[in-house]
XYZ file of C-alpha atoms in Angstrom:
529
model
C 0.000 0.000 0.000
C 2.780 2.669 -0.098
C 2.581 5.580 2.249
C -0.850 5.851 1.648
C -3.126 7.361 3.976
C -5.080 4.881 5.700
C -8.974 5.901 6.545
C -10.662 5.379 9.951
C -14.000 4.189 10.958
C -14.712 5.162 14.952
C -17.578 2.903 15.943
C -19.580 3.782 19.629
C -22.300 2.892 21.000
C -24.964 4.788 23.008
C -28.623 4.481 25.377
C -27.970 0.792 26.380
C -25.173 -1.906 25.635
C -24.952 -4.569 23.443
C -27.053 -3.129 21.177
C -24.969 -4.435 18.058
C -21.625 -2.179 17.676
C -20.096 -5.499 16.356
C -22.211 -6.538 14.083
C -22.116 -2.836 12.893
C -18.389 -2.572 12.367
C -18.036 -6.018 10.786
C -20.636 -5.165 8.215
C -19.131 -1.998 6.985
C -16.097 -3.845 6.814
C -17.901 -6.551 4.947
C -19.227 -3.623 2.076
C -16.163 -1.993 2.118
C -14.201 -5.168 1.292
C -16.508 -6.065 -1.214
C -15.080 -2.686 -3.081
C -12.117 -4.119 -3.054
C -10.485 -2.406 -0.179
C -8.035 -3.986 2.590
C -9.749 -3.633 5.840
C -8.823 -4.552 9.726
C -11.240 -4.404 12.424
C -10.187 -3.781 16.512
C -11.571 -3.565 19.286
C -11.091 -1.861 22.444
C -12.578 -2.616 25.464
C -13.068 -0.317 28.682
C -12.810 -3.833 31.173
C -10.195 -3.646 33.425
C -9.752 -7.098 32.634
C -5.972 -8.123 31.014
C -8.217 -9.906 28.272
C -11.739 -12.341 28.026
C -9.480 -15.122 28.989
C -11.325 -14.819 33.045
C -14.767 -13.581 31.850
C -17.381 -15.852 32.932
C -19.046 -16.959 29.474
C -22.479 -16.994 30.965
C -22.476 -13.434 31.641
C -20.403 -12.031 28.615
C -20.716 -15.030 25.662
C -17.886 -17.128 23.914
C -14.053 -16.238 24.407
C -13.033 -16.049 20.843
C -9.299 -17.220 20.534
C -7.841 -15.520 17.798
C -4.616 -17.774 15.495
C -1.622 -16.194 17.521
C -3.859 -16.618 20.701
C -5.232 -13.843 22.320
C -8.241 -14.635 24.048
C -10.615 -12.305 23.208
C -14.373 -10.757 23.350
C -16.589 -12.524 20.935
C -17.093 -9.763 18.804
C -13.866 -10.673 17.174
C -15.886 -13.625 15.602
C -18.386 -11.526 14.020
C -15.251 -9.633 12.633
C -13.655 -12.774 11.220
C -16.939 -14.488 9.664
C -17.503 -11.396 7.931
C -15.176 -10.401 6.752
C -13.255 -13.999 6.601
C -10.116 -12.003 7.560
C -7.718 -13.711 10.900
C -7.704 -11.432 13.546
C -4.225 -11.361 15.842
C -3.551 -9.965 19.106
C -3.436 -6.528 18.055
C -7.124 -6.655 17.124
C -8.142 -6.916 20.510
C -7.090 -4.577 23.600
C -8.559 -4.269 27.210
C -7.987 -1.224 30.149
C -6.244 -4.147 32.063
C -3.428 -4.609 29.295
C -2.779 -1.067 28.884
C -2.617 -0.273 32.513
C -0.247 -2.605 33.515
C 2.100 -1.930 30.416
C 1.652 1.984 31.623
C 2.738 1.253 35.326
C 5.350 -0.891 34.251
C 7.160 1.347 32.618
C 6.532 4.110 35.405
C 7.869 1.597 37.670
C 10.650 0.970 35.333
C 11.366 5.071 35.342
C 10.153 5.391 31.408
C 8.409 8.565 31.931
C 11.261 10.298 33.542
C 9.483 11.402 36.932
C 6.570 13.173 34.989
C 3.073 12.699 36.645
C 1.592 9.698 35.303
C -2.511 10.667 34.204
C -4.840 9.645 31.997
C -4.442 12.166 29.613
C -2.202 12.166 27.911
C -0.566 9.306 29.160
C -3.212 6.346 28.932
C -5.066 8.230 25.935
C -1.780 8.238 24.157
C -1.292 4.265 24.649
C -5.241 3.667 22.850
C -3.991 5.964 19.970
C -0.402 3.728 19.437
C -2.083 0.386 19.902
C -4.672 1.564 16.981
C -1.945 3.230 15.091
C 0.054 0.215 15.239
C -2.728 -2.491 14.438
C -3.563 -0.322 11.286
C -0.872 0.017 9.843
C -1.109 -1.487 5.751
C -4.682 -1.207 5.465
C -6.881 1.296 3.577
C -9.391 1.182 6.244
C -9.112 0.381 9.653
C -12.104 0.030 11.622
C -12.243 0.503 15.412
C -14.881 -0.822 17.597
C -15.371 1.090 21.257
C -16.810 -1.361 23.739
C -19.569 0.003 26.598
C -21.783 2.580 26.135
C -20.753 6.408 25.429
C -21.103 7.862 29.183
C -20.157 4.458 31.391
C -17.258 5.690 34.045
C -14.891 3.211 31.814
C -15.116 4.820 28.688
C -13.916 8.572 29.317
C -10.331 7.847 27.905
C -11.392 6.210 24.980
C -13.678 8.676 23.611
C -11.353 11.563 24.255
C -8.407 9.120 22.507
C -10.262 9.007 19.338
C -11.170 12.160 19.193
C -7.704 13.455 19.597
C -6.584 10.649 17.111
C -8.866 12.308 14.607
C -6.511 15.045 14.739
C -3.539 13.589 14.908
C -4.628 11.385 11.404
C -6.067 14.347 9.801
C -9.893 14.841 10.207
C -10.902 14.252 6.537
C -9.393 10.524 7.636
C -11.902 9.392 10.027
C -15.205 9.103 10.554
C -17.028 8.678 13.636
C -20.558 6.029 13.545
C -22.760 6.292 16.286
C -24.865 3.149 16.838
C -27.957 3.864 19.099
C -31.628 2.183 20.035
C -35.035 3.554 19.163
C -37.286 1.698 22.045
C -40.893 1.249 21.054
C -43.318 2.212 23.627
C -46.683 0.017 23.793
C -48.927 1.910 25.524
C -49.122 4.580 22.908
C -47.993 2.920 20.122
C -44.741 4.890 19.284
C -40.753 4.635 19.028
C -39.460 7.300 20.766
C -35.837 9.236 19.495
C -35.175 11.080 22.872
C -33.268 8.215 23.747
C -31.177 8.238 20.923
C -30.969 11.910 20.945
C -30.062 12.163 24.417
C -26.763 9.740 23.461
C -25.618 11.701 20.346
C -26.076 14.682 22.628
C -23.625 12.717 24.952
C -21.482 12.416 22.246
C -21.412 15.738 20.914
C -20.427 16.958 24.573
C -17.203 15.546 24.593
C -15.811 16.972 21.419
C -16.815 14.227 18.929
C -19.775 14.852 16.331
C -20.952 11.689 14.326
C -20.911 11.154 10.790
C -22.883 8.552 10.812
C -26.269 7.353 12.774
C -27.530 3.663 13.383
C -30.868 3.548 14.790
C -31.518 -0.029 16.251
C -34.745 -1.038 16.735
C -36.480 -4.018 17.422
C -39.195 -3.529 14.577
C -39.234 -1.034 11.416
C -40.372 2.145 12.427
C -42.051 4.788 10.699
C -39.768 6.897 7.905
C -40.306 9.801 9.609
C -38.531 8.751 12.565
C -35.311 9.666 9.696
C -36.471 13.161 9.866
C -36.451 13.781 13.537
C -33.504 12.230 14.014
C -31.535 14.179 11.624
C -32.986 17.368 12.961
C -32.123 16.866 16.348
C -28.792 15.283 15.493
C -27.504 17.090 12.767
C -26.915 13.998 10.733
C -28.227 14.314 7.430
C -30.736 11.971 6.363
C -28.366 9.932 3.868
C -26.258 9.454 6.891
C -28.802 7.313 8.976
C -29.621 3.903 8.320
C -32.566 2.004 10.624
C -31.519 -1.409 11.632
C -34.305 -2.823 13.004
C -33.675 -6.719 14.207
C -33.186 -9.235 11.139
C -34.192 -12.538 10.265
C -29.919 -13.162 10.196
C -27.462 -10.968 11.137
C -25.655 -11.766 7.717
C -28.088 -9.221 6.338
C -26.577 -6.377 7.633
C -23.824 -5.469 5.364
C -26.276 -5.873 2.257
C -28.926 -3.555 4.751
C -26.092 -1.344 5.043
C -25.065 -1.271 1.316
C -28.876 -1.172 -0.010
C -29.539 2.288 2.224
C -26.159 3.951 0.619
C -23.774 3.658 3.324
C -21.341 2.164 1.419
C -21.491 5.438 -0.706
C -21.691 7.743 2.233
C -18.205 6.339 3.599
C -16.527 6.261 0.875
C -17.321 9.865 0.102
C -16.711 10.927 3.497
C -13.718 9.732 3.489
C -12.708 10.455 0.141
C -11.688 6.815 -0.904
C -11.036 5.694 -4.233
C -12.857 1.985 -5.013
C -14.847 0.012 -7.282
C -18.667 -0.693 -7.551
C -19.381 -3.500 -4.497
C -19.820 -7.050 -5.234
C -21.682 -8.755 -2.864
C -23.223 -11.368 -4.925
C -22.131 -14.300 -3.171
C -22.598 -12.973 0.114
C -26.287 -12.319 -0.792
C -26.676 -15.924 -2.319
C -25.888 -16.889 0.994
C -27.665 -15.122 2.836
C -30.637 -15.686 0.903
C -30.252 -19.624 2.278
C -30.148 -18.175 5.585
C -33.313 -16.216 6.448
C -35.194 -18.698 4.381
C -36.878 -21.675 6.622
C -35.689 -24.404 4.756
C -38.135 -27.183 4.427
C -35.234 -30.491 5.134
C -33.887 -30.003 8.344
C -31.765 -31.983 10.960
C -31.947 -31.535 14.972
C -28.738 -31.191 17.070
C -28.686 -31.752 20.653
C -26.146 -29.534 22.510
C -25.459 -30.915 25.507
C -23.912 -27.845 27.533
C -24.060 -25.821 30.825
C -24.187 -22.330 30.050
C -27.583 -22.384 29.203
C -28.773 -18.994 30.128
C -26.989 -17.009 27.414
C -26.788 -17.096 23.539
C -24.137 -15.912 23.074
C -21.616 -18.214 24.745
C -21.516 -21.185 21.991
C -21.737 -18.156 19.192
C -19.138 -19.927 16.947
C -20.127 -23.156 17.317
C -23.408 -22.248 16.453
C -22.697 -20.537 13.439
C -20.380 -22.989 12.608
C -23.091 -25.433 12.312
C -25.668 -23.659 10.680
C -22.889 -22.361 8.027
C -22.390 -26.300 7.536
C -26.141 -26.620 7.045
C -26.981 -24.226 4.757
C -24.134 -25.306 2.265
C -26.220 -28.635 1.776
C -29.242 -26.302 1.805
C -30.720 -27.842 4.632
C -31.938 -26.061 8.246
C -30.732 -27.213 11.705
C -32.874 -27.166 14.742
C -30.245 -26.656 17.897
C -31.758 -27.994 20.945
C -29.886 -27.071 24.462
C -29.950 -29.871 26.499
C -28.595 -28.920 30.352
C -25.646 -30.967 31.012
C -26.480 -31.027 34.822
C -29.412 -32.571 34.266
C -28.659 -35.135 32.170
C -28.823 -38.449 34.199
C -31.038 -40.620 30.902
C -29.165 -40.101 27.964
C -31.745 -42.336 26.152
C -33.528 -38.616 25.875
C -30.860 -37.912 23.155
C -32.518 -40.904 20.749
C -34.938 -38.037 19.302
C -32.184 -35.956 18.001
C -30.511 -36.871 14.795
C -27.056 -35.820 16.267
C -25.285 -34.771 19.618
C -23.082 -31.923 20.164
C -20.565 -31.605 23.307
C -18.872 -28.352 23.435
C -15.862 -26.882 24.859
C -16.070 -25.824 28.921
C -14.276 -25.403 32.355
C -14.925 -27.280 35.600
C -16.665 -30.157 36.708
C -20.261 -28.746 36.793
C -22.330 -30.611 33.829
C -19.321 -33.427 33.374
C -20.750 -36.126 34.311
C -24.230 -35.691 31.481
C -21.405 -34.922 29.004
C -19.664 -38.070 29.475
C -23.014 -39.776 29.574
C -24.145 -37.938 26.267
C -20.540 -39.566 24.875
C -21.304 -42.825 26.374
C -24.503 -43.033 24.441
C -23.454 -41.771 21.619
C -20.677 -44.342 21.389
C -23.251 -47.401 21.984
C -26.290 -45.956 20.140
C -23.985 -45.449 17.265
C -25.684 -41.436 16.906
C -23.404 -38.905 14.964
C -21.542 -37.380 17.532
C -19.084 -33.837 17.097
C -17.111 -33.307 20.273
C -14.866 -29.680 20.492
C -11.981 -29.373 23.078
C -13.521 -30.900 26.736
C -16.041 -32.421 23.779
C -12.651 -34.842 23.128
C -12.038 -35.190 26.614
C -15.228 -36.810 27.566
C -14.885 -39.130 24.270
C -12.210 -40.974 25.496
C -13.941 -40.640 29.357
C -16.646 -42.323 27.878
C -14.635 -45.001 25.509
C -12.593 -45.918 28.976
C -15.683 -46.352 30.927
C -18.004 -48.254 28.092
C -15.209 -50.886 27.485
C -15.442 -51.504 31.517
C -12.838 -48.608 33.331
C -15.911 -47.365 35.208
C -13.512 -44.978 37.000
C -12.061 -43.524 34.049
C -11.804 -39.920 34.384
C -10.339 -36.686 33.790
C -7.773 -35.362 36.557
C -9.955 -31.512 36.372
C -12.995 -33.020 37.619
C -11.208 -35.424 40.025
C -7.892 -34.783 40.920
C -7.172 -37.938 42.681
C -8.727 -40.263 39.644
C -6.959 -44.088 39.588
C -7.272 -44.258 35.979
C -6.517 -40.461 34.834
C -7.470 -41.017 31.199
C -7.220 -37.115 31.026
C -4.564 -35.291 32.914
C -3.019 -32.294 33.336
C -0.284 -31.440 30.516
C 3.265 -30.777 31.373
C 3.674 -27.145 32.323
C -0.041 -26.688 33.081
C 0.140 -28.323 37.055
C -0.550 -25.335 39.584
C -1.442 -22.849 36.705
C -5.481 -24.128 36.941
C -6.671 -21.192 38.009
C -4.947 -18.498 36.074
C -5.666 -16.405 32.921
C -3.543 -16.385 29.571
C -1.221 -19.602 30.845
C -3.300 -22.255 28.606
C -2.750 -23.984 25.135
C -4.010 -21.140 23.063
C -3.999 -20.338 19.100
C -3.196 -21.842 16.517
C -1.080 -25.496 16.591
C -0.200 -27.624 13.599
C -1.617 -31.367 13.525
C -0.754 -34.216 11.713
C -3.298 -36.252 10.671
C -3.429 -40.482 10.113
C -4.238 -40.866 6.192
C -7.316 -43.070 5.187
C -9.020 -41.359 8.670
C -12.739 -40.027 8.636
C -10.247 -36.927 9.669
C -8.252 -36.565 7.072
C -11.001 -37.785 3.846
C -13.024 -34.198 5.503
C -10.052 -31.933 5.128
C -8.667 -33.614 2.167
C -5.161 -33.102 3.656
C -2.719 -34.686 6.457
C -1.514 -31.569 8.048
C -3.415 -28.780 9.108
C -3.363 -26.024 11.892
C -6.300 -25.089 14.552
C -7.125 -22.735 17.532
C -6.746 -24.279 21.035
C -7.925 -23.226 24.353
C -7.426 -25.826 26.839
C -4.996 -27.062 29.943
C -5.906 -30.699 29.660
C -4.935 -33.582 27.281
C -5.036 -37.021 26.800
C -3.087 -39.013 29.014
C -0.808 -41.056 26.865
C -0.013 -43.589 29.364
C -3.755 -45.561 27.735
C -3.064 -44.669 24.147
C -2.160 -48.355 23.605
C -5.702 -49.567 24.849
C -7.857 -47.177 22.366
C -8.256 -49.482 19.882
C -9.900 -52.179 22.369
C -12.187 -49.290 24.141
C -13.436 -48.865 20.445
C -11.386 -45.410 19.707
C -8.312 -44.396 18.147
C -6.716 -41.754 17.350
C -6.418 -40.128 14.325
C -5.246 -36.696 14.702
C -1.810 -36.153 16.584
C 0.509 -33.033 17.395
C 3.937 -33.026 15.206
C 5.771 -34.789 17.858
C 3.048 -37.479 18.129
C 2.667 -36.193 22.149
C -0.498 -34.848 21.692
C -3.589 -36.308 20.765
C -5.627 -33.963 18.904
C -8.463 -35.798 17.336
C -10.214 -39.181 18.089
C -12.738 -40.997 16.550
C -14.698 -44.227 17.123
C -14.161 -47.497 15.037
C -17.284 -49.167 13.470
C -19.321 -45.931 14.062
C -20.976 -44.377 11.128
C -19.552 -40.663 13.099
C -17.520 -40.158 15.985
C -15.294 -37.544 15.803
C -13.913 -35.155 18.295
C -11.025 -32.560 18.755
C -8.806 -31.105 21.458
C -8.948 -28.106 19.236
C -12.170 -25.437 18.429
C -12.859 -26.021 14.896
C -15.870 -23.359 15.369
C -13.459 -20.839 15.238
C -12.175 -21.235 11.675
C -15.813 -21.488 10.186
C -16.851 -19.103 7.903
C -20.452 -18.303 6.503
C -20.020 -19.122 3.236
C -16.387 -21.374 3.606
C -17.755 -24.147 6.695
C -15.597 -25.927 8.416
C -14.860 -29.714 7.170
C -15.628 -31.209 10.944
C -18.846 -29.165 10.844
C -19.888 -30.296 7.024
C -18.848 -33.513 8.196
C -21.656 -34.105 10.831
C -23.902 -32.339 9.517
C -23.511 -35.360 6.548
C -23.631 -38.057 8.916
C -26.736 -36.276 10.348
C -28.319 -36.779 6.442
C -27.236 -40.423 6.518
């Protein structure tokens, strides 16, 4: 790219979180990509946390693992599905990470005995880490995490909008994703709301180029008129968003109400005529409710929240929809699970990935059943773990178990890997990112990726204990998948069983929309027959 100027996209959100500043930013990337431009997305994130590694995934969804392992929020998924780009570490940065960095080098007498403060100190660190993650790309898109006025965010918004000068102000533009709430008793959305937050805005220096009203229904046109008179916005500038059959519709939402224009004028970018065409073939199998469909049973423990297998299911219904089929995903509560014969009235059972001992016990029995009832079966990460649980304790090891639910096990078929002991309860310390594996030719492995060697994310601490490698063939397993070194087992899968297949790895996070992932298209075959 030369020493051309790159462009900036500032994306905030106001009135209430999680109102869909990720799925905002990863769609204008998606438009602006489809012009041909090279575009990186980031986020920032006003946690004090280090990174998502600690987050509790009930409360805040998935920990996305990006290839070089960070662990991350999960709108760094969204980012990478839509724009089918690999994020790294840069693309993801929390208060935690900068803080420390900032009082270690006070500590370490970097600022020569100045007064360490926010500004310009810390507000100087969020401009670096987005200078530096930008750097090669015609557009570089930055996500702002919270809501404009929480006590986190200060520093961020007064970051950007001295970054806006230090880029050049015809560089950057500043989107401003709020809600329109619809009132029932009289019938109405109401805009104060949404006024009241690009007031917010406005009040700390920054102005918005662009408005994104979210709403959960399509309100009046009008609505466009009030809002640009009270915002000073003009109308070209706002798109309404109300909620979609699948967020995959977005970018061509986005692209249909000329924002795709608006940007690149703003900005005064140079780029060709969009072509989304097989991004809306796509999506056009997604919001349909396709008439052949298959039922998944996902036997899991965070059950109160969406958002925490996002990946996985997107992963799957990325792997339907390329046979033109529909999946039905039915939670089933791990803890709960004491009859796996429930599980006969699914085609096919799920185990995902997941920390502690709570729900164990139905996962192993979901593997057990799967194993003897000869039911597809995917299993990601503890998914694997339970496998080979279950294999152990099927074949007659009835004590078989994993050394994180029980320590003291006799027959610790799962255990601890070397460097992990005494680290359990610590962030960033686990196998994370991406790590090659070999795979055995002539496996059910290596006929779906049509290759022995590939590389995939990992977040774990626990592996297959290869002291009972030798007795997987007579528990009815082997494995087929191994690290390099052959030290690591990294995929299993049952013999005589039509499919059994699990991985130490998250497969989920390498799916794409409209590229699935062969593991994924793999059961979602076996679930066809």
């Amino acid at each position: 790219m030369g020493s051309k100027q790159t462009k900036y996209i500032f994306v905030v959100g106001g009135v209430l979180s999680g109102v869909g500043k990720g799925i905002t930013a990863a769609s204008m990337g998606n438009i602006l990509k489809a012009r041909g431009l090279s575009v990186n997305v980031q986020k920032l994130d006003p946690y004090f946390n280090v990174d998502a590694g600690t987050l509790n995934p009930a409360e805040h969804g998935e920990c996305f693992v990006t290839k070089d392992g960070a662990e991350t929020d999960l709108d760094l998924g969204h980012y990478e599905r839509f724009l089918d780009i690999e994020c790294t570490q840069t693309s993801s940065m929390m208060s935690g990470r900068l803080l420390l960095q900032l009082i270690s080098d006070e500590r370490a007498g970097k600022f020569l005995g100045k007064t360490v403060q926010v500004i310009p100190h810390l507000t100087n660190a969020i401009q670096d880490v987005v200078l530096e993650a930008s750097k090669g790309f015609d557009v570089h898109i930055v996500e702002i995490g919270g809501t404009v006025g929480d006590y986190e965010s200060p520093a961020y918004i007064e970051a950007i909008r001295e970054l806006r000068y230090r880029v050049g102000r015809e560089h950057c533009i500043f989107t401003h994703v709020v809600y329109l709430p619809f009132l029932g008793t009289s019938g109405e959305f109401k805009t104060k709301p949404a006024q009241n937050a690009v007031r917010d805005l406005r009040s700390v220096g920054i102005l918005p180029d662009i408005l994104v009203a979210r709403s959960e229904e399509m309100p009046p046109l009008d609505v466009l008129d009030k809002l640009s008179l009270h915002s000073g916005i003009p109308k070209e500038a706002i798109v309404l968003l109300p909620n979609a059959k699948s967020i995959y519709e977005v970018p061509l939402t986005l692209e249909q109400e000329g924002i795709g224009d608006v940007i690149v004028k703003r900005l005064g970018i140079e780029a060709g005529k969009p072509d989304l065409a097989k991004w809306e073939d796509f999506v056009d199998k997604a919001v349909h409710r396709l008439t052949h469909r298959r039922s998944v049973a996902v036997v899991a423990k965070y059950l109160n929240n969406q958002d925490t297998y996002m990946s996985v299911f997107e992963a799957l219904r990325a792997a339907a929809w390329s046979h033109s089929i529909g999946v039905d995903i039915h939670w089933v509560n791990a803890e709960e699970l004491t009859d796996a014969s429930i599980l006969e009235q699914y085609d096919g059972i799920l185990v995902p990935g997941g920390f502690g001992n709570r729900g164990v016990e139905g996962k192993i029995k979901a593997a057990q059943y799967a194993l003897a009832s000869k039911k597809p079966y995917l299993g990601l990460c503890l998914g694997m773990q339970v496998g080979v649980i279950a294999a152990a304790r099927n074949y007659g090891i009835t004590d078989a178990n994993s050394t994180e639910i029980d320590p003291g096990a006799k027959n610790p078929v799962i255990h601890s890997m070397n460097g992990q002991k005494g680290k359990e309860g610590t962030g960033g310390t686990m196998r994370l990112g991406n790590y090659p594996c070999k795979l055995v030719p002539g496996s059910v492995a290596s006929e779906l990726y049509g290759e022995n060697q590939i590389d995939e994310r990992h977040r774990h601490r626990y592996e297959a204990n290869n002291e009972y490698r030798d007795q997987y063939e007579a528990w009815g397993i082997k494995a087929t998948g191994l690290s390099p070194d052959a030290k690591l087992v990294e995929i299993i899968e049952a013999i005589d069983h039509p499919f059994f297949v699990a991985s130490q790895f998250h497969p989920e996070f390498k799916s794409r929309p409209n590229r699935p992932h062969p593991m994924f298209v793999g059961f979602i075959e076996a679930l066809l027959g």
